[in-house]
Coordinates of C-alpha atoms in Angstrom, one line a residue:
Chain A
M1 CA 0.0 0.0 0.0
D2 CA 1.4 3.5 -0.9
K3 CA 1.5 6.4 1.4
D4 CA -1.5 8.2 -0.2
S5 CA -3.7 5.3 0.4
D6 CA -2.3 4.9 3.9
I7 CA -3.3 8.5 4.6
E8 CA -6.7 8.1 3.1
K9 CA -7.4 5.0 5.2
I10 CA -6.4 6.7 8.4
I11 CA -8.2 9.9 7.6
K12 CA -11.4 8.0 6.9
D13 CA -10.9 6.2 10.1
I14 CA -10.5 9.5 12.0
Y15 CA -13.6 11.1 10.6
Q16 CA -15.6 8.1 11.4
L17 CA -14.6 8.5 15.0
D18 CA -14.8 12.2 15.1
P19 CA -16.8 13.8 12.3
E20 CA -16.2 17.3 13.5
L21 CA -12.5 17.0 12.5
R22 CA -13.6 17.2 8.9
E23 CA -13.8 20.9 9.3
Q24 CA -10.0 21.1 9.7
D25 CA -9.4 18.5 7.0
E26 CA -6.3 20.2 5.6
E27 CA -4.6 20.4 9.0
V28 CA -5.5 16.9 10.0
R29 CA -4.2 15.5 6.7
K30 CA -0.9 17.3 7.1
I31 CA -0.5 15.9 10.6
V32 CA -1.2 12.4 9.5
A33 CA 1.0 12.9 6.5
T34 CA 3.8 14.2 8.7
L35 CA 3.5 11.3 11.1
L36 CA 3.6 8.8 8.2
A37 CA 6.4 10.5 6.3
R38 CA 8.6 10.9 9.4
R39 CA 8.2 7.3 10.6
P40 CA 11.7 6.2 11.5
E41 CA 12.5 3.4 9.0
V42 CA 14.5 1.1 11.2
V43 CA 15.3 -2.6 10.9
M44 CA 17.8 -4.9 12.5
T45 CA 21.1 -5.1 10.7
E46 CA 21.3 -8.3 8.7
E47 CA 24.3 -9.6 10.7
F48 CA 22.6 -8.9 14.0
S49 CA 19.3 -10.4 12.8
Q50 CA 21.0 -13.6 11.6
Q51 CA 23.0 -14.0 14.8
L52 CA 19.9 -13.6 16.9
R53 CA 18.0 -16.1 14.7
Q54 CA 20.8 -18.6 15.1
R55 CA 20.9 -18.1 18.9
L56 CA 17.1 -18.6 19.1
L57 CA 17.2 -21.8 17.1
V58 CA 19.9 -23.3 19.3
K59 CA 17.8 -22.4 22.3
A60 CA 14.7 -23.7 20.7
R61 CA 16.3 -27.0 20.0
T62 CA 17.2 -27.4 23.7
S63 CA 13.8 -26.0 25.0
F64 CA 11.4 -27.7 22.7
V65 CA 11.2 -31.5 23.2
K66 CA 9.4 -33.3 20.5
K67 CA 6.4 -35.2 21.8
S68 CA 7.9 -38.4 20.3
D69 CA 10.9 -37.9 22.5
R70 CA 9.0 -37.8 25.8
P71 CA 6.7 -40.9 25.8
F72 CA 7.7 -41.9 29.3
Q73 CA 6.7 -38.5 30.7
F74 CA 3.3 -38.9 29.1
Y75 CA 2.7 -42.3 30.5
L76 CA 4.2 -41.7 33.9
G77 CA 2.8 -38.3 34.6
R78 CA 4.6 -35.4 36.3
R79 CA 4.9 -37.0 39.7
F80 CA 7.1 -39.8 38.4
V81 CA 9.0 -37.8 35.8
Y82 CA 12.2 -38.4 37.8
L83 CA 11.9 -42.1 37.0
T84 CA 12.2 -41.4 33.3
P85 CA 16.0 -42.0 32.9
V86 CA 15.6 -45.3 34.9
V87 CA 12.7 -46.5 32.8
A88 CA 14.6 -45.4 29.6
V89 CA 17.6 -47.5 30.6
A90 CA 15.4 -50.5 31.5
V91 CA 13.5 -50.4 28.2
L92 CA 16.8 -50.0 26.3
V93 CA 18.3 -53.1 27.9
I94 CA 15.1 -55.1 27.1
M95 CA 15.2 -53.8 23.6
L96 CA 18.8 -54.8 23.1
I97 CA 18.4 -58.4 24.3
P98 CA 16.4 -59.6 21.2
N99 CA 19.0 -57.9 18.9
Q100 CA 21.6 -60.4 20.1
T101 CA 19.5 -63.4 19.3
A102 CA 18.4 -62.1 16.0
E103 CA 22.0 -61.4 15.0
T104 CA 20.9 -59.1 12.2
P105 CA 23.3 -56.9 10.5
F106 CA 26.6 -56.3 12.2
P107 CA 27.2 -54.5 15.5
I108 CA 30.0 -52.0 15.5
T109 CA 33.2 -53.6 16.7
P110 CA 35.1 -51.8 19.5
E111 CA 38.8 -51.7 18.7
S112 CA 39.6 -53.8 21.7
S113 CA 38.2 -56.8 19.9
L114 CA 39.8 -56.0 16.6
E115 CA 41.8 -59.2 16.3
T116 CA 39.0 -61.6 16.8
T117 CA 36.6 -59.9 14.5
R118 CA 38.9 -59.9 11.5
E119 CA 38.0 -63.5 10.9
A120 CA 34.3 -62.8 10.5
V121 CA 33.4 -60.8 7.5
D122 CA 30.3 -60.7 5.4
A123 CA 31.0 -58.4 2.5
T124 CA 27.6 -58.6 1.1
A125 CA 25.9 -57.2 4.2
S126 CA 28.4 -54.8 5.5
R127 CA 32.0 -53.7 5.2
L128 CA 32.2 -54.0 9.0
A129 CA 33.1 -57.0 10.9
P130 CA 30.7 -58.4 13.4
A131 CA 31.9 -58.5 17.0
S132 CA 32.8 -61.9 18.3
E133 CA 32.1 -60.8 21.9
D134 CA 28.7 -60.5 23.2
A135 CA 27.4 -57.3 21.7
T136 CA 24.5 -57.1 24.1
T137 CA 26.6 -57.3 27.1
F138 CA 28.9 -54.6 25.7
N139 CA 26.0 -52.3 25.0
A140 CA 24.2 -52.9 28.2
F141 CA 27.2 -52.2 30.4
S142 CA 27.9 -49.0 28.5
V143 CA 24.6 -47.4 29.3
P144 CA 25.2 -45.0 32.1
A145 CA 23.0 -45.0 35.2
E146 CA 23.5 -41.2 35.8
P147 CA 23.3 -38.4 33.2
S148 CA 26.6 -38.1 31.4
D149 CA 28.3 -37.6 28.1
S150 CA 28.2 -41.1 26.7
F151 CA 27.0 -43.2 23.7
V152 CA 26.9 -46.7 22.5
L153 CA 27.3 -47.5 18.8
G154 CA 25.0 -49.9 17.1
R155 CA 25.6 -51.0 13.5
V156 CA 26.5 -49.6 10.1
D157 CA 24.1 -50.2 7.3
I158 CA 25.1 -50.5 3.7
D159 CA 23.4 -47.2 3.0
R160 CA 26.0 -45.2 4.9
V161 CA 24.2 -44.9 8.2
I162 CA 25.7 -45.6 11.6
A163 CA 23.2 -46.4 14.3
V164 CA 23.8 -45.1 17.8
E165 CA 21.9 -47.3 20.2
F166 CA 22.1 -44.9 23.0
V167 CA 23.4 -41.4 23.5
S168 CA 23.2 -39.0 26.4
V169 CA 24.8 -35.6 26.6
L170 CA 25.0 -33.0 29.3
E171 CA 25.1 -30.0 26.9
P172 CA 24.2 -29.7 23.1
S173 CA 26.8 -31.8 21.3
Y174 CA 27.5 -33.7 18.1
L175 CA 28.7 -37.2 17.4
V176 CA 31.4 -37.0 14.7
V177 CA 32.6 -39.9 12.6
H178 CA 36.1 -39.5 11.3
V179 CA 39.0 -41.5 10.0
K180 CA 41.5 -42.4 12.8
R181 CA 44.9 -41.7 11.5
P182 CA 47.7 -43.8 13.1
D183 CA 50.3 -41.1 12.5
R184 CA 48.5 -38.1 14.2
E185 CA 46.0 -37.3 16.9
V186 CA 44.6 -34.1 15.3
V187 CA 41.4 -34.5 13.3
L188 CA 41.3 -32.6 10.0
E189 CA 38.2 -31.6 8.0
A190 CA 39.1 -34.1 5.4
D191 CA 38.9 -36.9 8.0
V192 CA 35.3 -36.2 8.9
I193 CA 32.8 -38.4 7.1
G194 CA 29.7 -38.0 9.3
I195 CA 28.1 -35.6 11.8
S196 CA 25.0 -36.2 13.8
D197 CA 22.2 -33.7 14.2
L198 CA 22.6 -31.5 17.2
L199 CA 22.2 -33.7 20.3
L200 CA 20.3 -32.2 23.2
P201 CA 20.4 -32.9 26.9
T202 CA 16.7 -33.5 26.9
Q203 CA 17.0 -36.2 24.3
V204 CA 18.2 -39.5 25.8
G205 CA 18.0 -42.4 23.4
S206 CA 19.0 -43.6 20.0
T207 CA 20.0 -41.7 16.9
T208 CA 21.7 -42.2 13.6
I209 CA 24.6 -40.6 11.8
S210 CA 24.5 -40.3 8.0
L211 CA 27.9 -40.7 6.4
T212 CA 29.0 -38.3 3.6
D213 CA 31.6 -40.7 2.2
S214 CA 32.0 -44.4 1.7
L215 CA 33.9 -46.3 4.3
Q216 CA 37.3 -47.4 3.1
S217 CA 38.6 -51.0 3.6
N218 CA 41.1 -51.7 6.3
T219 CA 40.6 -48.4 8.0
T220 CA 40.0 -47.5 11.6
Y221 CA 37.3 -44.9 12.3
A222 CA 36.5 -43.1 15.4
V223 CA 33.2 -41.7 16.7
T224 CA 33.8 -38.8 19.0
L225 CA 31.5 -36.4 20.9
Y226 CA 32.0 -32.7 20.3
R227 CA 30.4 -30.0 22.3
D228 CA 28.5 -27.3 20.4
N229 CA 29.9 -23.8 21.0
G230 CA 26.4 -22.3 21.0
D231 CA 25.9 -21.5 17.4
G232 CA 24.1 -24.7 16.5
L233 CA 26.5 -25.5 13.7
F234 CA 29.3 -28.1 13.8
D235 CA 32.7 -26.6 13.2
L236 CA 35.8 -28.5 13.8
G237 CA 37.7 -25.3 14.6
T238 CA 35.3 -24.0 17.3
D239 CA 33.5 -27.0 18.7
F240 CA 35.7 -29.0 21.0
I241 CA 36.0 -32.6 22.0
T242 CA 33.9 -33.4 25.0
H243 CA 35.8 -34.7 28.1
N244 CA 34.1 -36.5 30.9
A245 CA 34.6 -35.4 34.5
D246 CA 37.3 -38.0 34.8
A247 CA 39.0 -36.5 31.7
N248 CA 38.2 -39.5 29.6
L249 CA 37.0 -39.1 26.1
P250 CA 33.6 -40.5 25.2
N251 CA 35.0 -42.0 22.1
Q252 CA 34.6 -45.3 20.3
Q253 CA 36.5 -46.8 17.4
F254 CA 35.7 -49.4 14.8
F255 CA 37.5 -50.7 11.8
T256 CA 36.7 -52.1 8.4
T257 CA 38.3 -55.3 7.3
P258 CA 40.6 -55.8 4.3
S259 CA 37.9 -57.6 2.4
G260 CA 35.2 -55.3 3.6
L261 CA 34.7 -53.6 0.2
Chain B
M1 CA 0.9 -20.0 3.6
L2 CA 0.6 -21.4 7.1
D3 CA -0.6 -18.9 9.7
D4 CA 1.1 -18.0 13.0
L5 CA -0.9 -20.5 14.9
D6 CA 0.2 -23.4 12.8
Y7 CA 3.8 -22.5 13.5
V8 CA 3.1 -22.0 17.2
R9 CA 1.6 -25.5 17.4
R10 CA 4.6 -26.9 15.6
C11 CA 6.9 -25.3 18.2
Q12 CA 4.7 -26.6 21.0
S13 CA 5.1 -30.1 19.6
G14 CA 8.9 -29.8 19.4
E15 CA 9.8 -28.4 16.0
A16 CA 12.5 -25.8 16.7
E17 CA 12.7 -24.6 13.1
A18 CA 9.1 -23.3 13.3
F19 CA 10.2 -20.7 15.8
G20 CA 12.6 -19.5 13.1
V21 CA 9.6 -18.8 10.8
L22 CA 7.9 -16.8 13.6
Y23 CA 11.1 -14.8 14.2
D24 CA 11.4 -14.1 10.4
R25 CA 7.8 -12.7 10.5
Y26 CA 8.0 -10.6 13.5
G27 CA 11.7 -9.8 14.2
D28 CA 11.8 -6.5 12.4
K29 CA 8.3 -5.5 13.6
I30 CA 9.0 -6.1 17.2
Y31 CA 12.4 -4.3 16.8
R32 CA 10.6 -1.3 15.3
F33 CA 8.0 -1.3 18.1
I34 CA 10.8 -1.3 20.7
Y35 CA 12.7 1.4 18.8
Y36 CA 9.7 3.6 18.7
K37 CA 9.5 3.4 22.4
T38 CA 13.2 4.0 23.1
F39 CA 14.6 5.7 19.9
H40 CA 17.9 4.0 20.8
K41 CA 19.4 1.4 18.6
E42 CA 21.5 -0.5 21.1
T43 CA 18.7 -0.6 23.6
A44 CA 16.4 -1.9 20.9
D45 CA 19.0 -4.6 20.0
D46 CA 19.2 -5.8 23.5
L47 CA 15.5 -5.7 24.2
V48 CA 14.4 -7.5 21.0
S49 CA 16.8 -10.3 21.8
E50 CA 15.3 -10.6 25.3
V51 CA 11.7 -10.4 23.9
F52 CA 12.2 -13.4 21.6
L53 CA 14.1 -15.4 24.2
R54 CA 11.2 -14.8 26.6
A55 CA 8.7 -15.7 24.0
L56 CA 10.6 -18.9 23.3
E57 CA 10.6 -19.8 27.0
K58 CA 6.9 -19.0 27.4
L59 CA 5.6 -20.4 24.2
A60 CA 4.4 -23.6 25.9
T61 CA 2.1 -21.4 27.9
F62 CA 0.7 -19.5 25.0
D63 CA -3.1 -19.8 24.9
E64 CA -4.6 -19.4 21.5
T65 CA -8.0 -18.8 22.9
R66 CA -6.9 -15.6 24.6
G67 CA -5.6 -13.8 21.5
H68 CA -3.3 -13.8 18.5
F69 CA 0.3 -14.8 18.7
S70 CA 1.4 -11.4 17.3
T71 CA -0.4 -9.4 20.0
W72 CA 1.0 -11.8 22.6
L73 CA 4.5 -11.0 21.2
Y74 CA 3.8 -7.3 21.3
Q75 CA 2.6 -7.6 24.9
I76 CA 5.9 -9.2 25.9
A77 CA 7.8 -6.4 24.1
R78 CA 5.7 -3.7 25.8
N79 CA 6.2 -5.3 29.2
R80 CA 9.9 -5.7 28.6
V81 CA 10.3 -2.1 27.7
I82 CA 8.5 -1.1 30.9
D83 CA 10.7 -3.5 32.9
Y84 CA 13.8 -2.1 31.3
Y85 CA 12.9 1.5 32.4
R86 CA 11.8 0.3 35.8
T87 CA 15.3 -1.2 36.3
Y88 CA 17.1 1.6 34.5
R89 CA 15.4 4.4 36.3
P90 CA 13.7 3.0 39.4
S91 CA 12.8 6.3 40.8
E92 CA 10.9 7.6 37.8
A93 CA 7.3 7.1 36.9
I94 CA 7.1 4.3 34.4
E95 CA 4.3 5.9 32.5
D96 CA 6.8 8.4 31.3
C97 CA 9.2 6.0 29.8
F98 CA 9.2 7.8 26.5
D99 CA 10.6 10.9 28.3
L100 CA 13.1 8.8 30.2
G101 CA 14.8 7.7 27.0
A102 CA 15.1 11.2 25.6
D103 CA 18.7 11.7 26.6
E104 CA 19.7 8.5 24.8
R105 CA 18.0 9.1 21.5
I106 CA 20.8 8.9 19.0
P107 CA 19.7 8.8 15.3
E108 CA 22.4 7.9 12.9
T109 CA 21.9 10.4 10.1
L110 CA 21.0 14.1 9.7
D111 CA 17.7 13.1 8.0
A112 CA 16.9 10.8 10.9
I113 CA 17.7 13.6 13.4
Q114 CA 15.2 15.9 11.6
D115 CA 12.6 13.2 11.4
L116 CA 13.1 12.4 15.0
E117 CA 12.7 16.0 16.0
A118 CA 9.5 16.2 14.0
V119 CA 7.9 13.1 15.4
T120 CA 9.1 13.5 19.0
A121 CA 7.7 17.1 19.0
Y122 CA 4.4 15.5 18.2
L123 CA 4.7 12.5 20.5
D124 CA 6.0 14.5 23.4
K125 CA 2.7 16.3 23.6
L126 CA 0.8 13.1 24.1
T127 CA 0.3 10.9 27.1
N128 CA 2.0 7.6 27.2
R129 CA -1.2 5.8 26.3
Q130 CA -2.0 8.2 23.4
R131 CA 1.5 7.8 22.1
E132 CA 1.3 4.0 22.1
I133 CA -2.0 4.0 20.3
I134 CA -0.9 6.5 17.7
I135 CA 2.2 4.6 17.0
L136 CA 0.5 1.2 16.8
R137 CA -2.3 2.6 14.6
I138 CA -0.4 4.9 12.2
W139 CA 3.1 3.4 12.1
E140 CA 2.3 -0.3 12.8
D141 CA -1.1 -0.4 11.0
K142 CA -2.6 -2.4 13.8
S143 CA -6.4 -2.7 14.1
Y144 CA -8.1 -1.2 17.1
K145 CA -8.9 -4.7 18.3
E146 CA -5.2 -5.7 18.2
I147 CA -4.2 -2.4 19.9
A148 CA -6.7 -3.0 22.6
E149 CA -5.2 -6.5 23.2
I150 CA -1.7 -5.1 23.3
V151 CA -2.1 -2.0 25.5
G152 CA -5.2 -3.2 27.4
G153 CA -8.7 -1.8 27.5
T154 CA -11.6 -2.1 25.1
E155 CA -11.7 -1.5 21.4
D156 CA -14.0 1.5 21.9
S157 CA -11.7 3.0 24.5
V158 CA -8.8 2.7 22.1
K159 CA -10.8 4.4 19.3
M160 CA -11.6 7.2 21.7
V161 CA -8.1 7.8 22.8
F162 CA -6.9 7.7 19.1
S163 CA -9.4 10.3 18.0
R164 CA -8.6 12.5 21.0
S165 CA -4.9 12.3 20.2
I166 CA -5.5 13.5 16.7
R167 CA -7.6 16.3 18.0
N168 CA -4.9 17.3 20.4
L169 CA -2.3 17.2 17.7
R170 CA -4.4 19.3 15.4
E171 CA -5.0 21.9 18.1
Q172 CA -1.3 22.2 18.9
F173 CA 0.3 21.6 15.6
G174 CA -2.2 22.1 12.9
K175 CA -0.8 25.4 11.7
V176 CA 2.8 24.3 12.1
A177 CA 2.1 21.1 10.1
L178 CA 0.9 23.2 7.2
L179 CA 4.0 25.3 7.3
V180 CA 6.4 22.4 7.5
L181 CA 4.9 20.8 4.4
G182 CA 4.3 24.1 2.7
V183 CA 7.8 25.6 2.9
G184 CA 9.9 22.6 3.7
L185 CA 11.6 24.1 6.8
P186 CA 12.8 21.8 9.6
F187 CA 10.0 21.2 12.0
S188 CA 12.1 22.3 15.0
S189 CA 12.9 25.6 13.3
L190 CA 9.2 26.3 12.8
L191 CA 8.4 25.5 16.4
F192 CA 11.1 27.9 17.4
I193 CA 9.8 30.6 15.1
L194 CA 6.3 30.1 16.4
A195 CA 7.4 30.1 20.0
S196 CA 9.3 33.4 19.5

């Protein structure tokens, strides 16, 4: 709408409310015109606006909990909400037991069992070796009883997805999949092949990480927890590796076998 | 296009991105609204951030049966400005918050200075309530119903205040307004000439 029509609309409005003002039509019009013409045209600067938007989205992700992420609260009611983590762990353990008997695709192999798993390879299903140790036991013992920064890997599907059976974070974080180089500790951008969505403290449970690149044969990969610096975007330079209170890294490694491709 | 309520419901069911859409719709409007109450950019920057953070925290309690999301947001902004002045100048009457900010009004350009002189000369002559209603009606193009929800009161009382405000302005500035537009002199100069 242009300024003239704005003026006309307001003038019409004014005369409906106070018909006597029509007698000073010219003065009234000039006042309204002045007010409209001198309206300070202010907007946020683009930079400030985008920074604020980003800040709000990060906050929103931690504040808004999807209904699907809080089924236990719904069933237990507010009085028993404190039982939610206990129930979640119990349900998780129950869910993991059938996985062992079904022995469907291949659980991620912790590097500690690397030698034994090299013998068991099924190249048609996965480039990852199945763990020879009891995967259920491994997973169940890894689930923390108290809130902490921790996760338990599940399996890698052929379509470049790593399942995380359980993840819990104390602050917004990311799970990052990267190549583990034997000759250096520092992780470079080129090493990173998968980043989870922003993980929130309110979301305890499973997730998946999509990989951007194919897994290479005979390679060790690490999955590491990185703390978000507050901008809601993963950046290797500004988001730092999470350390637990005991200075340990919540980090797991797995490897691909020589015949895995 | 989905309306505000759709996005509010999405937020309430956990979709964080939906809040981004609401921010895109109202960020600049709320910023302007705060600026019109403070005429101070840095203060408006601070307060608009606080308003949206507060809205985000309180969104779960937003009750769609009690009004529109936009008016709810304006109410938060209005209350935040009042709180700001209450903290900033605890000894002053909150109703006069427009006057409290007078020392800090810093427009960035010469044109903005002249515009500010012109409009504040008008707005200074109004009561706080009249000023709010004039700004919301003429600058923000809000309906009387929306204004009533934001500032409180009935739609009829808002209409009455609006019409009285225009009458006041005409009585005080009618002749000056004609001169300003007629000869193109700065508003403040004409006020000075008339006062002399």
